Coordinates of C-alpha atoms in Angstrom, one line a residue:
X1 CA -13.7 27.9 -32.1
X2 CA -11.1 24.7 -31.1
X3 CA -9.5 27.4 -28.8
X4 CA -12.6 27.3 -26.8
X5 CA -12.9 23.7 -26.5
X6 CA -9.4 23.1 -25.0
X7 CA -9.1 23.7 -21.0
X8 CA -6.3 25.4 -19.5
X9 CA -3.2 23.4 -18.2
X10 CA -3.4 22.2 -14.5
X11 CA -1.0 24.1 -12.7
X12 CA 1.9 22.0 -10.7
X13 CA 2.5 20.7 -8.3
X14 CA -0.8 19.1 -8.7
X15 CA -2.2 16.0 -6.5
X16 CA -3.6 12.8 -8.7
X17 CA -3.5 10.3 -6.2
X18 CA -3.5 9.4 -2.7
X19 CA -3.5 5.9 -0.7
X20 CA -6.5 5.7 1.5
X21 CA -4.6 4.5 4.4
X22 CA -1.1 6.4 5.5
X23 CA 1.5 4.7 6.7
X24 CA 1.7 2.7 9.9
X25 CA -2.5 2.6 10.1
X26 CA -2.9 0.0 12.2
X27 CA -6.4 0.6 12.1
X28 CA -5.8 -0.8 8.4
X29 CA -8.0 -4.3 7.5
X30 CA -3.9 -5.7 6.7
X31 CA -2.2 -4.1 9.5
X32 CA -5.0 -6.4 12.2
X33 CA -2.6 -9.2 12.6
X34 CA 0.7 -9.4 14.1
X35 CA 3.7 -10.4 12.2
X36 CA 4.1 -14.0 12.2
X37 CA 7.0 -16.5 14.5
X38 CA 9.7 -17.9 12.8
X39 CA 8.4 -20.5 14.0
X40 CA 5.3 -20.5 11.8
X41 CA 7.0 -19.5 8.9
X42 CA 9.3 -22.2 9.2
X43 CA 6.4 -24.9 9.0
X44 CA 3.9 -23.1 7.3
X45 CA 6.0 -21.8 4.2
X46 CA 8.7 -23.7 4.7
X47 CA 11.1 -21.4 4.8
X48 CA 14.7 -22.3 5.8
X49 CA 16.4 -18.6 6.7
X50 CA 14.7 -17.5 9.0

């Protein structure tokens, strides 16, 4: 009887999980913006190297 409760073993490779944007989406809600000036992230941040 437990050998008909168990389910048989996933067979591998098997695919668990996957992004739902790929890489270099600029279509992406992050990827809207352009990168920022040195400038900026010199004052804004406060960032030295640059």
């Amino acid at each position: 009887m437990a050998e008909s409760l168990l389910s048989s073993p996933i067979k591998l490779p098997c695919l668990l999980f996957a992004t739902q944007h790929t890489m270099d989406d600029y279509c992406a809600p992050d990827m809207l913006y352009g990168d920022l000036s040195a400038e900026v992230l010199r004052q804004q941040y406060h960032l030295r190297d640059v």
